[in-house]
Amino acid sequence: MNFKLLLEKKKYRERITKEEFDQLIRGVITKSIPEYQLAALLMAIYFNGLDDDETFYLTEAMLNSGKRLSFDLHPLWDKHSTGGVGDKISLVIAPILAAFDIKVPMISGRGLGHTGGTIDKLESIPGFRSEIPIEQLPHLLDNSGFFIISQSDEIAPADRQLYALRDATQTVDSIPLIVASILSKKLAVNTDGIIIDVKCGGGAFMRSRREAETLASLLKKIGERFNRKVVTLITAMDQPLGRMVGNSLEVIESIEFLKGNYEPDTKELVVKMVQLITDRTDAEIDALIRSGRPLELMKRFIEAQGGNPEVVEDYSLLPQTPHRDEILSPSDGWIAEIDARRVGMMMVEMGGGRRKLGEVVDHRVGFEFLKKVGDRVERGETIALLHHPGQKPDGIDRIIRVTTGPVERRSIFLSPSSSPTSGAT
Ligand code: URA
């Protein structure tokens, strides 16, 4: 293919055809297109965008770069988040849905940039394996009702390569590229539906509500062109979700959730998601969790993927830092801000996140927030605990802002297009 011609087209905002996208993705897979030309194309797409047809063709070509997985068990749902800080919802929702007899075959990512990744969290469990041969997956689904595996070279491999390049060229936050990236992986499995949590705010790729809404509606529109039901939510990612941020710390918080010890924002989101898929009431969801069934499925899942299920009872089996420091309130007042992006960046600085794909992460480090936005604090009171490896990151005092006047606690659901309390689109 004449790649320079393709670059010329996108430079002048002309449309790329289906055949050209197919050739492009073949070139990505065979590595016959130099990375500098791909990088230039990504940047041209970043600035000039793709229309709906182009986004559909790119998604289709990326999807066809790998295998499809098909399971006989139904209903079958997957869940995805566009990425945030402290977002451990996948670890919680999968066993809950499985306990409601909804199977969840989940292909998840690792953390990148300031955002955390489900696979990194799970890999803090001793022995846990995220790369499982495809032929074993039906057994896993049968055994625990869900599995969570990492993206391999078999499923949408074009996304893996393009994602690394997007990360290196600062072109991750392009709406059509995000849509093609997410859907090419998620459509590879024959689910009945996909629920996608579009994160919005300072700690997310989509910083404004308008961008988040555009992303949510394009995910739906493109997904539906593949005849797949896509349900989206738009939720706030200004402060970290829940109480813990960090790989092993978030595993602990997820297990605590399954034991019925809920953080309010996490509970709000989990209940909403379950209700978008099933017609269960809050009380039924609470009763199911307290029955212990989701926790039991979590144990089975951990064991089936090679991990030590004892972590569910004994958190000391998870990696921990030798140092824990308190972050104290500088004054009397109310917490006005916990800067999710800075928290995520500090995670990277402490080794808990990665600057580029392939880096090894430190599962031990993280933050434990004892207070959240809207909480009253007194001068000298502990707001958070920092779990660090020996050296504290710089600027720790800049992540939390305390003001003198009361601050309202906000719902995590954002969507002006319906009602302020309903974030589902
Ligand atoms: N998650 C993905 O899988 N891909 C993106 O491009 C962004 C978030």
XYZ file of C-alpha atoms and ligand atoms in Angstrom:
433
model
C 0.000 0.000 0.000
C 1.090 3.551 -0.613
C 1.188 4.731 2.981
C 2.198 8.272 2.087
C -1.031 8.598 0.141
C -2.980 7.486 3.215
C -1.176 10.061 5.336
C -1.926 12.713 2.762
C -5.612 11.793 2.878
C -5.921 12.104 6.636
C -3.827 15.257 6.649
C -6.446 16.856 4.374
C -9.406 15.329 6.257
C -10.372 12.936 3.485
C -12.050 9.662 4.333
C -10.079 6.424 4.614
C -11.875 3.469 3.015
C -12.612 0.038 4.485
C -10.022 -1.542 2.157
C -7.399 0.953 3.287
C -8.113 0.246 6.972
C -7.840 -3.506 6.277
C -4.474 -2.989 4.589
C -3.331 -0.658 7.351
C -4.059 -3.205 10.074
C -2.427 -5.990 8.038
C 0.636 -3.737 7.849
C 0.540 -3.221 11.632
C 0.371 -6.962 12.281
C 3.083 -7.908 9.793
C 5.154 -4.920 10.960
C 5.605 -3.885 7.353
C 4.697 -0.246 8.072
C 7.434 1.685 9.870
C 6.406 2.989 13.291
C 7.259 6.582 12.334
C 4.628 6.482 9.581
C 2.061 4.879 11.891
C 2.833 7.522 14.500
C 2.226 10.257 11.912
C -1.106 8.677 10.970
C -2.173 8.427 14.611
C -1.409 12.103 15.093
C -3.326 13.015 11.911
C -6.305 11.010 13.230
C -5.912 12.670 16.627
C -6.288 16.129 15.069
C -8.617 15.429 12.143
C -10.698 12.607 13.619
C -12.537 9.745 11.943
C -16.181 9.767 10.967
C -18.547 7.003 12.082
C -17.925 4.825 9.017
C -14.162 5.135 9.370
C -14.370 4.299 13.097
C -16.487 1.260 12.261
C -14.027 0.041 9.570
C -11.015 0.573 11.846
C -12.735 -1.327 14.674
C -13.653 -4.151 12.295
C -10.122 -4.424 10.910
C -8.634 -4.471 14.442
C -11.191 -7.042 15.590
C -10.354 -9.232 12.584
C -6.637 -9.050 13.432
C -7.227 -11.745 16.073
C -9.377 -14.694 17.055
C -13.007 -14.673 18.206
C -14.075 -16.488 21.345
C -17.444 -18.113 21.561
C -19.099 -19.538 24.680
C -22.332 -21.505 24.924
C -23.238 -20.243 28.378
C -25.685 -17.333 28.503
C -26.450 -14.634 29.591
C -22.912 -13.449 28.959
C -21.853 -9.888 29.779
C -18.576 -8.016 29.821
C -17.685 -4.795 31.601
C -15.087 -2.193 30.753
C -13.875 1.087 32.195
C -12.122 3.736 30.151
C -9.582 4.043 32.949
C -9.260 5.803 36.254
C -7.607 5.881 39.670
C -8.754 3.457 42.357
C -11.199 1.854 39.939
C -11.494 -1.709 41.186
C -15.079 -2.220 39.979
C -14.198 -5.121 37.650
C -12.944 -7.178 40.616
C -16.238 -6.651 42.397
C -18.836 -6.690 39.640
C -17.650 -9.910 37.971
C -18.284 -12.212 40.982
C -21.556 -10.423 41.780
C -22.909 -10.878 38.253
C -21.663 -14.468 38.264
C -23.575 -15.063 41.507
C -26.693 -13.812 39.688
C -25.922 -16.451 37.018
C -24.666 -13.947 34.482
C -21.379 -15.210 33.079
C -18.570 -12.689 32.701
C -15.698 -13.434 30.294
C -13.464 -10.422 30.880
C -10.376 -9.426 28.942
C -8.684 -6.665 30.883
C -5.739 -4.371 30.556
C -2.748 -3.330 32.585
C -2.392 0.148 33.993
C -0.904 2.719 31.729
C 0.038 6.316 32.433
C -1.627 7.505 35.623
C -4.486 4.951 35.410
C -4.556 1.577 37.146
C -5.246 -1.763 35.453
C -7.257 -4.757 36.638
C -4.573 -7.247 35.596
C -1.875 -5.495 37.654
C -4.181 -5.579 40.662
C -4.866 -9.288 40.279
C -1.201 -10.086 39.746
C -0.496 -8.864 43.272
C -2.094 -12.157 44.390
C 0.716 -14.728 44.750
C 0.644 -17.199 41.846
C -2.141 -15.482 39.892
C -1.908 -16.013 36.115
C -3.602 -13.696 33.648
C -2.460 -15.491 30.522
C -4.600 -18.575 30.128
C -4.760 -20.767 26.997
C -8.006 -20.178 25.105
C -9.060 -23.845 25.342
C -9.169 -23.603 29.170
C -11.518 -20.608 29.216
C -14.849 -22.520 28.981
C -13.807 -24.504 32.050
C -13.020 -21.301 33.969
C -16.397 -19.841 33.074
C -18.078 -23.021 34.228
C -16.084 -23.161 37.451
C -16.521 -19.651 38.835
C -18.912 -17.976 36.401
C -16.268 -15.490 35.324
C -12.658 -15.125 34.336
C -10.383 -12.125 34.005
C -7.508 -12.553 31.591
C -5.087 -10.198 29.914
C -5.161 -9.313 26.288
C -2.928 -11.741 24.419
C -1.489 -11.873 20.927
C -4.559 -13.899 20.001
C -7.238 -11.288 20.691
C -7.167 -8.010 18.733
C -3.343 -8.006 18.542
C -3.456 -4.859 16.412
C -4.794 -2.966 19.424
C -1.847 -4.039 21.566
C 0.627 -2.648 19.070
C -1.300 0.506 18.302
C -1.957 1.189 21.974
C 1.774 1.138 22.779
C 2.386 3.540 19.926
C -0.492 5.790 20.974
C 0.909 5.890 24.461
C 4.346 6.866 23.173
C 2.921 9.567 20.885
C 0.370 11.112 23.297
C -2.539 10.087 21.060
C -4.409 7.909 23.560
C -7.157 10.442 24.208
C -8.611 10.417 20.704
C -12.278 9.428 20.805
C -12.398 7.286 17.597
C -9.122 5.568 18.544
C -10.460 4.776 22.021
C -13.683 3.388 20.539
C -11.810 1.141 18.091
C -9.405 0.033 20.828
C -12.068 -0.897 23.372
C -14.567 -2.450 20.992
C -12.038 -4.473 18.974
C -11.194 -6.379 22.190
C -14.680 -6.532 23.616
C -16.410 -7.635 20.410
C -14.016 -10.571 20.094
C -16.148 -12.472 22.636
C -19.768 -13.434 21.823
C -21.288 -11.586 24.778
C -24.937 -10.579 24.931
C -23.907 -7.108 26.003
C -21.088 -4.897 27.182
C -21.342 -2.345 29.967
C -18.843 0.487 29.661
C -18.063 2.969 32.404
C -16.835 6.158 30.738
C -14.742 7.962 33.307
C -14.861 11.728 33.244
C -12.780 14.346 35.048
C -9.225 15.237 35.967
C -8.198 11.621 36.606
C -9.659 10.296 33.340
C -8.756 10.451 29.662
C -12.003 12.360 29.056
C -11.680 15.500 31.116
C -14.934 17.214 30.150
C -18.492 15.991 30.303
C -18.997 16.830 26.639
C -16.059 14.620 25.580
C -17.289 11.814 27.845
C -20.761 12.013 26.327
C -19.382 11.949 22.797
C -17.280 8.889 23.662
C -20.221 7.134 25.334
C -22.556 7.710 22.410
C -19.960 6.651 19.822
C -19.224 3.440 21.766
C -22.931 2.679 21.685
C -23.395 3.595 18.058
C -20.419 1.580 16.768
C -21.177 -1.366 19.068
C -24.724 -1.473 17.775
C -23.484 -1.520 14.164
C -21.912 -4.847 15.160
C -25.314 -5.886 16.554
C -23.973 -5.767 20.089
C -25.834 -4.222 22.987
C -23.652 -1.560 24.596
C -24.747 0.106 27.831
C -22.739 3.122 28.955
C -22.446 5.135 32.140
C -20.596 8.366 32.651
C -19.070 8.627 36.099
C -16.880 11.137 37.893
C -13.149 10.558 38.117
C -12.013 13.691 39.922
C -11.142 11.996 43.175
C -10.032 8.335 43.394
C -12.831 5.776 43.502
C -13.319 4.094 46.861
C -10.807 4.223 49.675
C -7.711 2.478 48.350
C -5.432 3.136 45.403
C -2.712 0.584 44.694
C -2.569 -2.929 43.351
C -2.671 -5.130 46.439
C -4.591 -2.483 48.399
C -7.371 -2.520 45.805
C -7.563 -6.306 45.965
C -8.116 -5.951 49.727
C -10.812 -3.303 49.221
C -12.558 -5.497 46.639
C -12.572 -8.492 48.984
C -13.888 -6.268 51.775
C -16.686 -5.163 49.441
C -17.603 -8.783 48.800
C -17.697 -9.243 52.594
C -20.317 -6.470 52.763
C -18.009 -3.639 53.817
C -18.912 -1.111 51.157
C -17.406 2.265 50.366
C -20.353 4.519 49.417
C -19.164 5.572 45.921
C -18.135 2.042 44.982
C -21.477 0.682 46.184
C -23.372 3.355 44.233
C -21.590 2.385 41.037
C -21.788 -1.384 41.498
C -25.518 -1.293 42.272
C -26.208 0.904 39.256
C -24.248 -1.391 36.957
C -25.962 -4.528 38.208
C -29.331 -2.802 37.757
C -28.504 -1.824 34.184
C -28.056 -5.508 33.393
C -30.590 -7.173 35.697
C -33.826 -6.030 37.333
C -32.532 -6.626 40.880
C -33.337 -4.209 43.693
C -30.750 -2.665 46.023
C -31.934 -5.008 48.782
C -31.561 -8.097 46.567
C -28.035 -7.079 45.564
C -27.099 -6.452 49.188
C -28.590 -9.790 50.252
C -26.723 -11.625 47.525
C -23.389 -10.116 48.601
C -24.083 -10.877 52.260
C -24.971 -14.480 51.370
C -21.232 -14.960 50.690
C -21.792 -16.448 47.236
C -19.853 -13.756 45.280
C -16.936 -14.091 47.718
C -16.969 -17.861 47.265
C -16.881 -17.404 43.463
C -14.009 -14.940 43.873
C -12.039 -17.589 45.774
C -12.749 -20.177 43.115
C -11.718 -17.747 40.389
C -8.435 -16.880 42.126
C -7.618 -20.556 42.599
C -8.580 -21.512 39.033
C -6.206 -18.875 37.673
C -3.326 -20.144 39.812
C -3.590 -17.669 42.692
C -3.595 -18.411 46.396
C -7.279 -18.230 47.507
C -6.197 -17.853 51.143
C -5.628 -14.136 50.468
C -9.366 -13.716 50.906
C -8.967 -14.458 54.628
C -5.362 -13.444 55.165
C -4.337 -10.114 53.637
C -0.782 -10.512 54.957
C -0.245 -12.910 52.026
C -0.438 -9.901 49.717
C 2.675 -7.790 49.165
C 2.970 -4.866 51.568
C 5.376 -1.960 51.925
C 7.557 -1.715 55.033
C 6.629 1.967 55.399
C 3.311 3.661 56.065
C 3.123 7.418 56.602
C 0.168 9.510 57.613
C -0.962 12.446 55.483
C -2.348 15.003 57.919
C -4.844 17.790 57.443
C -3.067 21.166 57.387
C -6.110 22.970 58.851
C -9.675 22.663 60.144
C -12.219 22.494 57.343
C -13.670 20.281 54.652
C -11.928 18.199 51.994
C -12.482 20.098 48.742
C -10.315 18.016 46.425
C -8.317 14.801 46.206
C -6.556 15.156 42.884
C -6.966 11.778 41.174
C -4.500 12.552 38.390
C -1.751 13.535 40.832
C -2.466 10.455 42.937
C -2.133 8.319 39.796
C 1.075 10.056 38.820
C 2.508 9.499 42.294
C 1.613 5.849 41.979
C 3.761 5.753 38.842
C 6.567 7.599 40.622
C 6.506 5.050 43.473
C 6.594 2.185 40.940
C 2.946 1.186 41.357
C 2.121 2.186 37.780
C 4.114 2.126 34.581
C 5.464 4.743 32.235
C 5.446 2.391 29.284
C 4.074 -1.043 28.449
C 6.191 -3.887 29.747
C 7.531 -2.183 32.896
C 7.325 -4.231 36.088
C 5.074 -2.694 38.740
C 5.449 -2.617 42.506
C 2.233 -4.177 43.787
C 2.780 -2.983 47.348
C 2.630 0.793 47.097
C -0.465 2.949 47.318
C -2.782 5.262 49.179
C -5.523 4.635 51.690
C -7.925 7.556 51.968
C -9.650 7.777 55.321
C -11.495 10.923 54.191
C -13.108 11.835 50.887
C -14.331 15.058 49.275
C -17.018 16.644 51.471
C -15.737 15.154 54.751
C -15.076 17.408 57.756
C -11.496 17.349 59.079
C -9.592 18.879 61.928
C -6.090 20.258 61.775
C -3.585 17.420 62.291
C -6.172 14.695 61.638
C -5.111 11.789 59.405
C -6.628 12.157 55.935
C -4.759 9.341 54.223
C -2.060 6.724 54.663
C 0.735 6.461 52.164
C 2.154 2.960 51.635
C 5.604 3.620 50.186
C 8.776 1.632 49.569
C 11.114 3.878 51.596
C 11.181 7.134 49.751
C 8.071 9.328 49.655
C 7.224 10.932 46.309
C 7.542 14.724 46.029
C 4.467 16.942 46.227
C 2.418 14.668 48.476
C 0.988 17.747 50.202
C -0.474 18.963 46.900
C -2.878 16.082 46.304
C -5.428 17.095 48.937
C -7.029 20.523 49.309
C -8.886 21.541 52.466
C -11.202 24.581 52.508
C -12.822 26.486 55.337
C -16.411 26.245 54.068
C -18.561 23.111 53.781
C -18.204 21.124 50.542
C -21.095 19.142 49.108
C -20.655 15.381 48.601
C -21.391 14.708 44.934
C -22.840 11.665 43.255
C -20.407 9.933 40.950
C -23.024 9.841 38.183
C -22.705 12.572 35.603
C -25.088 13.025 32.759
C -26.860 16.273 32.081
C -28.596 14.786 29.077
C -30.997 12.807 31.281
C -31.344 13.675 34.965
C -28.474 14.765 37.220
C -28.652 11.552 39.210
C -28.860 9.163 36.282
C -25.632 8.546 34.455
C -26.704 5.714 32.194
C -26.952 6.528 28.518
N -9.028 1.567 27.282
C -8.720 0.867 26.147
O -8.839 -0.353 26.110
N -8.307 1.542 25.083
C -8.168 2.874 25.063
O -7.797 3.416 24.040
C -8.474 3.607 26.239
C -8.920 2.926 27.346
